[in-house]
Amino acid sequence: MNAVISVLLPVYNAAADGGAALRACMASLAAQCGTPDAPLPPVEILALNDGSSDASGIILDELACSWPGQNAPALRVVHLPHGGIAPTLNRGLELAEGTYIARMDADDSCHPQRLARQYACLNSDASLGVCATQVTFGGDPATAYGFSHFVQWQNALCTAEEIRDARFRDTPVCHPAVLFRRELAERLGAYRDGDFAEDWELWLRWLDAGVRFFKLPQALYQWNDPPQRLTRTDSRYGDTANDSLRAFWLRRECRRRAPRHIYVWGAGRMARRRLAPLWDDRLRPAAFIDIDSKKIGQRVRTVPGGPVPVIAPAALPPATDDSLLLNALTAHGAAEEAARWLEKHGWRQGRHWLLT
């Protein structure tokens, strides 16, 4: 029986607490099932042991020996030398049988109907290339407020337009909660290994090529927040790497649009830092926008080509198709407040301004 969906599950040193999280993850995949209106096609799980130095490989082999019978998805355990997340996922793509590729992380779990509902979504709409789900935050919001707020922001992006227009702020879909068409990786390239987040780079590249994403409005995935999570421990997911990655793809977007004037809403240190890699002698803002009276009238001197004035929102010219505004505010609620002002004054997101 050939698989229609292949689940890529990279595993690296996931044996803490006897592999409790890994076992829970595998149990949630073994329990995948369909519904009358969303039947589950044949599924294979590729558990990719990325050269773990703990007992992860042993646990996977044990699970394979006791794996449920024919009603459960098939399981293949693959032991690889340690190569990191991108090479491991690409090896999984090479081994996968499915025409649809799902992701899963070893410390998370998912709803029994997750794969069936995602498959039904993509199978019913040929215009979509990637289907994600909303996620449940599996951590403590009090001690991980930033991540919790990020999950809330990400969950609010469901339509193809919302996901596309928010892509420069941060990764707009949860990587391990996606299902995508395999042909996208074959046509547009798979995971790249570099000094950047492999998932955000992939989404930016595919969205730049016009791939349409969608997110189911149900939370079908629990996204946990363990201390060893890569976004906490690896510099490829840090601010410097994120700012460089954002600048690369945002520069492509700016050159495609070729606006006569670029404006940046946010003259503060954080907003300026996020966009600093974007500017050069050919690409620079005409003005920074701010509501702080202490900043209005000042000039930003950290942009190549000379200082840039800071103006009040009221001084912003009317929106035109040859102008582009970058909303770079990051304080809680600030970007949303600026968005409301822009929309009220005729600036349309995606057309006249972008969230960055």
Short mmCIF file of C-alpha atoms in Angstrom, two decimals:
data_model
loop_
_atom_site.label_atom_id
_atom_site.label_comp_id
_atom_site.label_asym_id
_atom_site.label_seq_id
_atom_site.Cartn_x
_atom_site.Cartn_y
_atom_site.Cartn_z
CA MET A 1 0.00 0.00 0.00
CA ASN A 2 1.62 3.25 -1.14
CA ALA A 3 1.32 6.20 1.22
CA VAL A 4 -0.53 9.33 0.12
CA ILE A 5 0.71 11.33 3.13
CA SER A 6 4.25 11.05 4.49
CA VAL A 7 4.87 12.53 7.94
CA LEU A 8 8.43 13.78 8.44
CA LEU A 9 9.32 13.47 12.12
CA PRO A 10 12.94 14.45 12.90
CA VAL A 11 14.10 13.13 16.27
CA TYR A 12 17.23 14.33 18.06
CA ASN A 13 17.97 13.52 21.72
CA ALA A 14 14.30 13.27 22.64
CA ALA A 15 14.67 10.62 25.38
CA ALA A 16 14.29 12.93 28.40
CA ASP A 17 11.97 11.56 31.10
CA GLY A 18 12.12 8.16 29.46
CA GLY A 19 11.02 9.64 26.14
CA ALA A 20 7.60 10.63 27.53
CA ALA A 21 7.08 13.45 25.04
CA LEU A 22 8.31 11.33 22.14
CA ARG A 23 5.99 8.48 23.13
CA ALA A 24 3.05 10.90 23.38
CA CYS A 25 3.91 12.31 19.97
CA MET A 26 4.01 8.83 18.41
CA ALA A 27 0.77 7.83 20.12
CA SER A 28 -0.99 10.86 18.63
CA LEU A 29 0.23 9.88 15.17
CA ALA A 30 -0.80 6.24 15.65
CA ALA A 31 -4.30 7.49 16.52
CA GLN A 32 -4.82 9.42 13.27
CA CYS A 33 -8.20 8.67 11.77
CA GLY A 34 -10.73 10.09 9.36
CA THR A 35 -14.37 11.12 9.45
CA PRO A 36 -17.23 10.38 7.02
CA ASP A 37 -16.72 13.75 5.35
CA ALA A 38 -12.92 13.69 5.63
CA PRO A 39 -11.56 10.14 5.19
CA LEU A 40 -7.89 9.54 5.96
CA PRO A 41 -5.82 8.26 3.02
CA PRO A 42 -2.87 5.87 3.54
CA VAL A 43 -0.27 7.49 5.82
CA GLU A 44 3.34 6.66 6.57
CA ILE A 45 5.39 8.11 9.43
CA LEU A 46 9.09 8.58 8.79
CA ALA A 47 10.73 8.79 12.22
CA LEU A 48 14.13 10.26 11.31
CA ASN A 49 16.63 9.67 14.10
CA ASP A 50 19.16 12.46 13.50
CA GLY A 51 22.15 10.74 15.09
CA SER A 52 20.81 11.03 18.63
CA SER A 53 23.38 10.42 21.38
CA ASP A 54 20.75 9.39 23.93
CA ALA A 55 18.22 6.56 23.92
CA SER A 56 15.95 8.13 21.27
CA GLY A 57 16.90 5.53 18.66
CA ILE A 58 16.25 2.68 21.05
CA ILE A 59 12.83 4.10 21.95
CA LEU A 60 11.91 4.44 18.28
CA ASP A 61 12.92 0.84 17.58
CA GLU A 62 10.88 -0.34 20.56
CA LEU A 63 7.86 1.60 19.34
CA ALA A 64 8.26 0.11 15.87
CA CYS A 65 8.17 -3.40 17.34
CA SER A 66 4.96 -2.72 19.25
CA TRP A 67 3.33 -0.48 16.64
CA PRO A 68 -0.43 -0.97 16.17
CA GLY A 69 -1.75 -3.10 13.33
CA GLN A 70 -3.21 -2.32 9.94
CA ASN A 71 -5.62 0.41 11.08
CA ALA A 72 -2.76 2.70 12.14
CA PRO A 73 -0.45 4.67 9.84
CA ALA A 74 2.64 2.76 8.77
CA LEU A 75 5.86 3.52 10.66
CA ARG A 76 9.38 3.56 9.28
CA VAL A 77 12.29 4.32 11.59
CA VAL A 78 15.35 5.68 9.80
CA HIS A 79 18.67 6.05 11.64
CA LEU A 80 20.87 8.80 10.20
CA PRO A 81 24.22 10.35 11.12
CA HIS A 82 23.71 13.69 12.84
CA GLY A 83 23.23 16.36 10.20
CA GLY A 84 20.83 18.92 11.65
CA ILE A 85 17.23 19.76 10.92
CA ALA A 86 17.40 20.79 7.24
CA PRO A 87 19.51 17.86 5.94
CA THR A 88 17.40 15.44 7.99
CA LEU A 89 14.15 16.77 6.55
CA ASN A 90 15.56 16.68 3.03
CA ARG A 91 16.59 13.06 3.52
CA GLY A 92 13.04 12.38 4.65
CA LEU A 93 11.72 13.96 1.47
CA GLU A 94 13.96 11.65 -0.57
CA LEU A 95 12.60 8.59 1.25
CA ALA A 96 8.96 9.65 1.37
CA GLU A 97 6.34 7.89 -0.72
CA GLY A 98 3.55 10.42 -0.28
CA THR A 99 2.41 13.09 -2.68
CA TYR A 100 1.54 15.13 0.43
CA ILE A 101 4.11 15.90 3.12
CA ALA A 102 3.23 16.56 6.75
CA ARG A 103 5.55 17.74 9.48
CA MET A 104 5.65 16.83 13.14
CA ASP A 105 8.05 17.56 16.00
CA ALA A 106 9.04 14.91 18.52
CA ASP A 107 7.96 16.91 21.57
CA ASP A 108 4.48 17.82 20.30
CA SER A 109 1.20 16.01 19.77
CA CYS A 110 -1.74 16.38 17.42
CA HIS A 111 -5.50 15.83 17.21
CA PRO A 112 -6.63 12.43 15.79
CA GLN A 113 -8.27 14.11 12.79
CA ARG A 114 -5.44 16.54 12.06
CA LEU A 115 -4.12 14.85 8.89
CA ALA A 116 -7.54 13.92 7.55
CA ARG A 117 -8.82 17.49 7.79
CA GLN A 118 -5.69 18.98 6.26
CA TYR A 119 -5.80 16.46 3.41
CA ALA A 120 -9.47 17.23 2.77
CA CYS A 121 -8.63 20.94 2.59
CA LEU A 122 -5.84 20.56 0.03
CA ASN A 123 -7.64 17.84 -1.91
CA SER A 124 -10.69 20.07 -2.35
CA ASP A 125 -8.86 23.23 -3.45
CA ALA A 126 -6.18 22.88 -6.11
CA SER A 127 -5.21 26.55 -5.69
CA LEU A 128 -3.74 25.85 -2.22
CA GLY A 129 -0.24 24.51 -1.75
CA VAL A 130 0.12 24.47 2.03
CA CYS A 131 -2.46 23.82 4.74
CA ALA A 132 -1.60 24.52 8.36
CA THR A 133 -3.75 24.35 11.48
CA GLN A 134 -4.15 26.61 14.43
CA VAL A 135 -2.17 25.40 17.41
CA THR A 136 -2.57 25.15 21.17
CA PHE A 137 0.28 26.62 23.20
CA GLY A 138 1.70 23.82 25.32
CA GLY A 139 3.58 25.95 27.79
CA ASP A 140 3.15 28.40 30.66
CA PRO A 141 1.90 31.78 29.36
CA ALA A 142 3.15 33.46 32.53
CA THR A 143 6.78 32.42 32.04
CA ALA A 144 6.77 32.33 28.22
CA TYR A 145 4.62 35.35 27.44
CA GLY A 146 6.49 36.17 24.22
CA PHE A 147 5.97 32.73 22.73
CA SER A 148 2.37 32.63 23.93
CA HIS A 149 1.66 35.99 22.28
CA PHE A 150 3.37 34.76 19.10
CA VAL A 151 1.06 31.73 19.01
CA GLN A 152 -1.97 34.01 19.36
CA TRP A 153 -0.70 36.23 16.53
CA GLN A 154 -0.01 33.24 14.30
CA ASN A 155 -3.40 31.63 15.01
CA ALA A 156 -5.15 34.81 13.82
CA LEU A 157 -3.67 34.41 10.32
CA CYS A 158 -5.93 31.98 8.46
CA THR A 159 -6.70 33.16 4.93
CA ALA A 160 -4.19 33.06 2.10
CA GLU A 161 -4.14 36.86 2.04
CA GLU A 162 -3.60 37.21 5.80
CA ILE A 163 -0.71 34.74 5.71
CA ARG A 164 0.85 36.35 2.63
CA ASP A 165 0.61 39.89 3.99
CA ALA A 166 2.14 38.97 7.38
CA ARG A 167 5.05 36.92 6.05
CA PHE A 168 7.73 39.56 6.67
CA ARG A 169 6.87 40.00 10.37
CA ASP A 170 7.64 36.41 11.38
CA THR A 171 6.87 32.89 10.22
CA PRO A 172 3.09 32.98 9.67
CA VAL A 173 2.42 29.24 10.09
CA CYS A 174 3.63 26.68 12.63
CA HIS A 175 6.12 24.50 10.74
CA PRO A 176 5.34 21.13 12.38
CA ALA A 177 1.60 21.73 11.92
CA VAL A 178 1.64 21.91 8.10
CA LEU A 179 0.70 19.62 5.24
CA PHE A 180 2.01 20.59 1.80
CA ARG A 181 2.11 19.26 -1.72
CA ARG A 182 5.34 17.42 -2.40
CA GLU A 183 5.64 18.91 -5.87
CA LEU A 184 6.32 22.32 -4.29
CA ALA A 185 9.59 21.05 -2.83
CA GLU A 186 10.48 19.46 -6.15
CA ARG A 187 9.63 22.54 -8.19
CA LEU A 188 10.67 25.39 -5.89
CA GLY A 189 13.32 23.70 -3.77
CA ALA A 190 13.24 21.98 -0.40
CA TYR A 191 14.86 22.97 2.90
CA ARG A 192 18.03 25.03 2.78
CA ASP A 193 20.71 24.73 5.44
CA GLY A 194 22.20 28.07 6.45
CA ASP A 195 22.33 30.83 9.04
CA PHE A 196 18.56 31.23 9.13
CA ALA A 197 15.39 29.51 10.29
CA GLU A 198 14.84 26.76 7.73
CA ASP A 199 11.04 26.95 7.97
CA TRP A 200 10.66 30.74 7.59
CA GLU A 201 13.11 30.73 4.68
CA LEU A 202 11.05 28.02 2.99
CA TRP A 203 7.76 29.88 3.49
CA LEU A 204 9.24 33.19 2.28
CA ARG A 205 10.63 31.50 -0.82
CA TRP A 206 7.39 29.70 -1.64
CA LEU A 207 5.20 32.74 -0.91
CA ASP A 208 7.49 34.84 -3.10
CA ALA A 209 6.77 32.32 -5.89
CA GLY A 210 3.01 32.76 -5.41
CA VAL A 211 2.17 29.63 -3.40
CA ARG A 212 -1.13 30.01 -1.55
CA PHE A 213 -1.26 29.00 2.12
CA PHE A 214 -4.34 28.35 4.26
CA LYS A 215 -4.84 27.65 7.94
CA LEU A 216 -7.69 25.61 9.35
CA PRO A 217 -9.55 27.52 12.09
CA GLN A 218 -9.38 24.55 14.48
CA ALA A 219 -6.45 24.00 16.86
CA LEU A 220 -5.41 20.49 15.80
CA TYR A 221 -1.82 20.62 17.05
CA GLN A 222 -0.26 21.12 20.48
CA TRP A 223 2.93 23.14 20.13
CA ASN A 224 4.99 22.53 23.24
CA ASP A 225 7.75 24.74 24.61
CA PRO A 226 10.55 22.56 26.02
CA PRO A 227 13.80 24.17 27.24
CA GLN A 228 15.80 22.53 24.42
CA ARG A 229 13.57 23.92 21.66
CA LEU A 230 15.81 25.07 18.77
CA THR A 231 14.30 28.55 18.70
CA ARG A 232 15.65 28.97 22.23
CA THR A 233 19.08 27.43 21.74
CA ASP A 234 20.18 27.95 18.10
CA SER A 235 21.46 31.29 16.74
CA ARG A 236 19.78 30.55 13.40
CA TYR A 237 16.51 31.51 15.06
CA GLY A 238 17.85 34.63 16.79
CA ASP A 239 17.21 38.30 16.03
CA THR A 240 20.30 38.83 13.87
CA ALA A 241 19.52 35.87 11.62
CA ASN A 242 15.83 36.81 11.42
CA ASP A 243 16.61 40.41 10.49
CA SER A 244 18.95 39.31 7.69
CA LEU A 245 16.45 36.79 6.32
CA ARG A 246 13.62 39.33 6.41
CA ALA A 247 15.77 41.90 4.63
CA PHE A 248 16.70 39.50 1.82
CA TRP A 249 13.13 38.71 0.84
CA LEU A 250 11.75 42.15 1.63
CA ARG A 251 14.38 43.66 -0.68
CA ARG A 252 13.13 41.36 -3.46
CA GLU A 253 9.58 42.55 -2.82
CA CYS A 254 10.64 46.20 -2.87
CA ARG A 255 12.52 45.76 -6.13
CA ARG A 256 9.54 44.01 -7.68
CA ARG A 257 7.22 46.86 -6.72
CA ALA A 258 9.81 49.58 -7.40
CA PRO A 259 8.09 52.20 -5.22
CA ARG A 260 9.12 55.83 -5.63
CA HIS A 261 8.91 56.35 -1.86
CA ILE A 262 9.27 53.97 1.09
CA TYR A 263 8.08 54.95 4.57
CA VAL A 264 8.71 53.17 7.86
CA TRP A 265 6.25 53.42 10.73
CA GLY A 266 8.46 53.17 13.81
CA ALA A 267 11.50 55.31 14.56
CA GLY A 268 12.40 53.48 17.76
CA ARG A 269 15.48 51.38 18.32
CA MET A 270 13.74 48.02 17.83
CA ALA A 271 12.01 48.99 14.58
CA ARG A 272 15.22 50.49 13.18
CA ARG A 273 17.23 47.40 14.12
CA ARG A 274 14.79 45.02 12.44
CA LEU A 275 15.07 46.84 9.11
CA ALA A 276 18.70 47.96 9.27
CA PRO A 277 19.96 45.15 6.94
CA LEU A 278 17.45 46.24 4.29
CA TRP A 279 18.91 49.64 3.52
CA ASP A 280 21.69 50.39 1.09
CA ASP A 281 22.66 53.22 -1.28
CA ARG A 282 19.86 52.28 -3.69
CA LEU A 283 17.11 51.41 -1.19
CA ARG A 284 16.37 53.80 1.67
CA PRO A 285 13.31 55.24 3.39
CA ALA A 286 11.95 58.69 2.58
CA ALA A 287 10.81 59.14 6.18
CA PHE A 288 10.15 57.39 9.48
CA ILE A 289 6.67 57.77 11.01
CA ASP A 290 6.20 58.07 14.77
CA ILE A 291 3.66 59.40 17.26
CA ASP A 292 6.26 60.28 19.91
CA SER A 293 6.54 64.08 19.96
CA LYS A 294 10.14 63.75 21.16
CA LYS A 295 11.08 61.90 17.97
CA ILE A 296 9.04 63.91 15.47
CA GLY A 297 11.29 66.47 13.80
CA GLN A 298 14.44 64.50 14.56
CA ARG A 299 16.53 62.79 11.88
CA VAL A 300 17.62 59.15 11.87
CA ARG A 301 21.34 59.00 11.08
CA THR A 302 21.84 55.23 10.87
CA VAL A 303 20.62 54.83 7.26
CA PRO A 304 23.13 54.78 4.37
CA GLY A 305 23.00 57.91 2.23
CA GLY A 306 22.36 60.45 4.95
CA PRO A 307 19.87 61.22 7.74
CA VAL A 308 16.15 60.50 7.32
CA PRO A 309 13.44 62.72 8.84
CA VAL A 310 10.91 61.53 11.43
CA ILE A 311 7.40 62.80 10.73
CA ALA A 312 3.99 62.50 12.37
CA PRO A 313 1.30 60.28 10.81
CA ALA A 314 -0.62 63.39 9.74
CA ALA A 315 2.34 64.40 7.57
CA LEU A 316 2.25 61.13 5.65
CA PRO A 317 1.23 61.76 2.01
CA PRO A 318 -1.89 60.04 0.64
CA ALA A 319 -1.50 56.39 -0.35
CA THR A 320 -0.54 55.74 -3.95
CA ASP A 321 0.45 52.62 -5.84
CA ASP A 322 4.01 53.88 -6.20
CA SER A 323 4.48 54.27 -2.42
CA LEU A 324 5.12 51.55 0.15
CA LEU A 325 4.94 51.76 3.92
CA LEU A 326 6.59 49.23 6.24
CA ASN A 327 4.84 48.80 9.59
CA ALA A 328 7.76 47.86 11.85
CA LEU A 329 6.21 48.51 15.27
CA THR A 330 6.71 45.64 17.74
CA ALA A 331 5.29 46.84 21.09
CA HIS A 332 2.16 44.93 22.08
CA GLY A 333 -0.79 46.42 20.19
CA ALA A 334 1.26 49.15 18.48
CA ALA A 335 1.34 47.59 15.00
CA GLU A 336 -2.41 46.93 15.20
CA GLU A 337 -3.09 50.54 16.20
CA ALA A 338 -0.98 51.81 13.29
CA ALA A 339 -2.81 49.40 10.97
CA ARG A 340 -6.17 50.84 11.99
CA TRP A 341 -4.92 54.38 11.32
CA LEU A 342 -3.54 53.39 7.93
CA GLU A 343 -6.71 51.61 6.81
CA LYS A 344 -8.82 54.56 7.97
CA HIS A 345 -6.71 56.90 5.85
CA GLY A 346 -6.81 54.83 2.68
CA TRP A 347 -3.63 52.76 3.07
CA ARG A 348 -4.52 49.13 2.25
CA GLN A 349 -2.48 46.26 3.68
CA GLY A 350 -0.74 44.22 1.02
CA ARG A 351 -1.25 46.97 -1.56
CA HIS A 352 0.13 50.09 0.15
CA TRP A 353 1.73 48.77 3.33
CA LEU A 354 3.35 45.62 4.72
CA LEU A 355 3.78 44.29 8.23
CA THR A 356 7.52 43.84 8.92
#
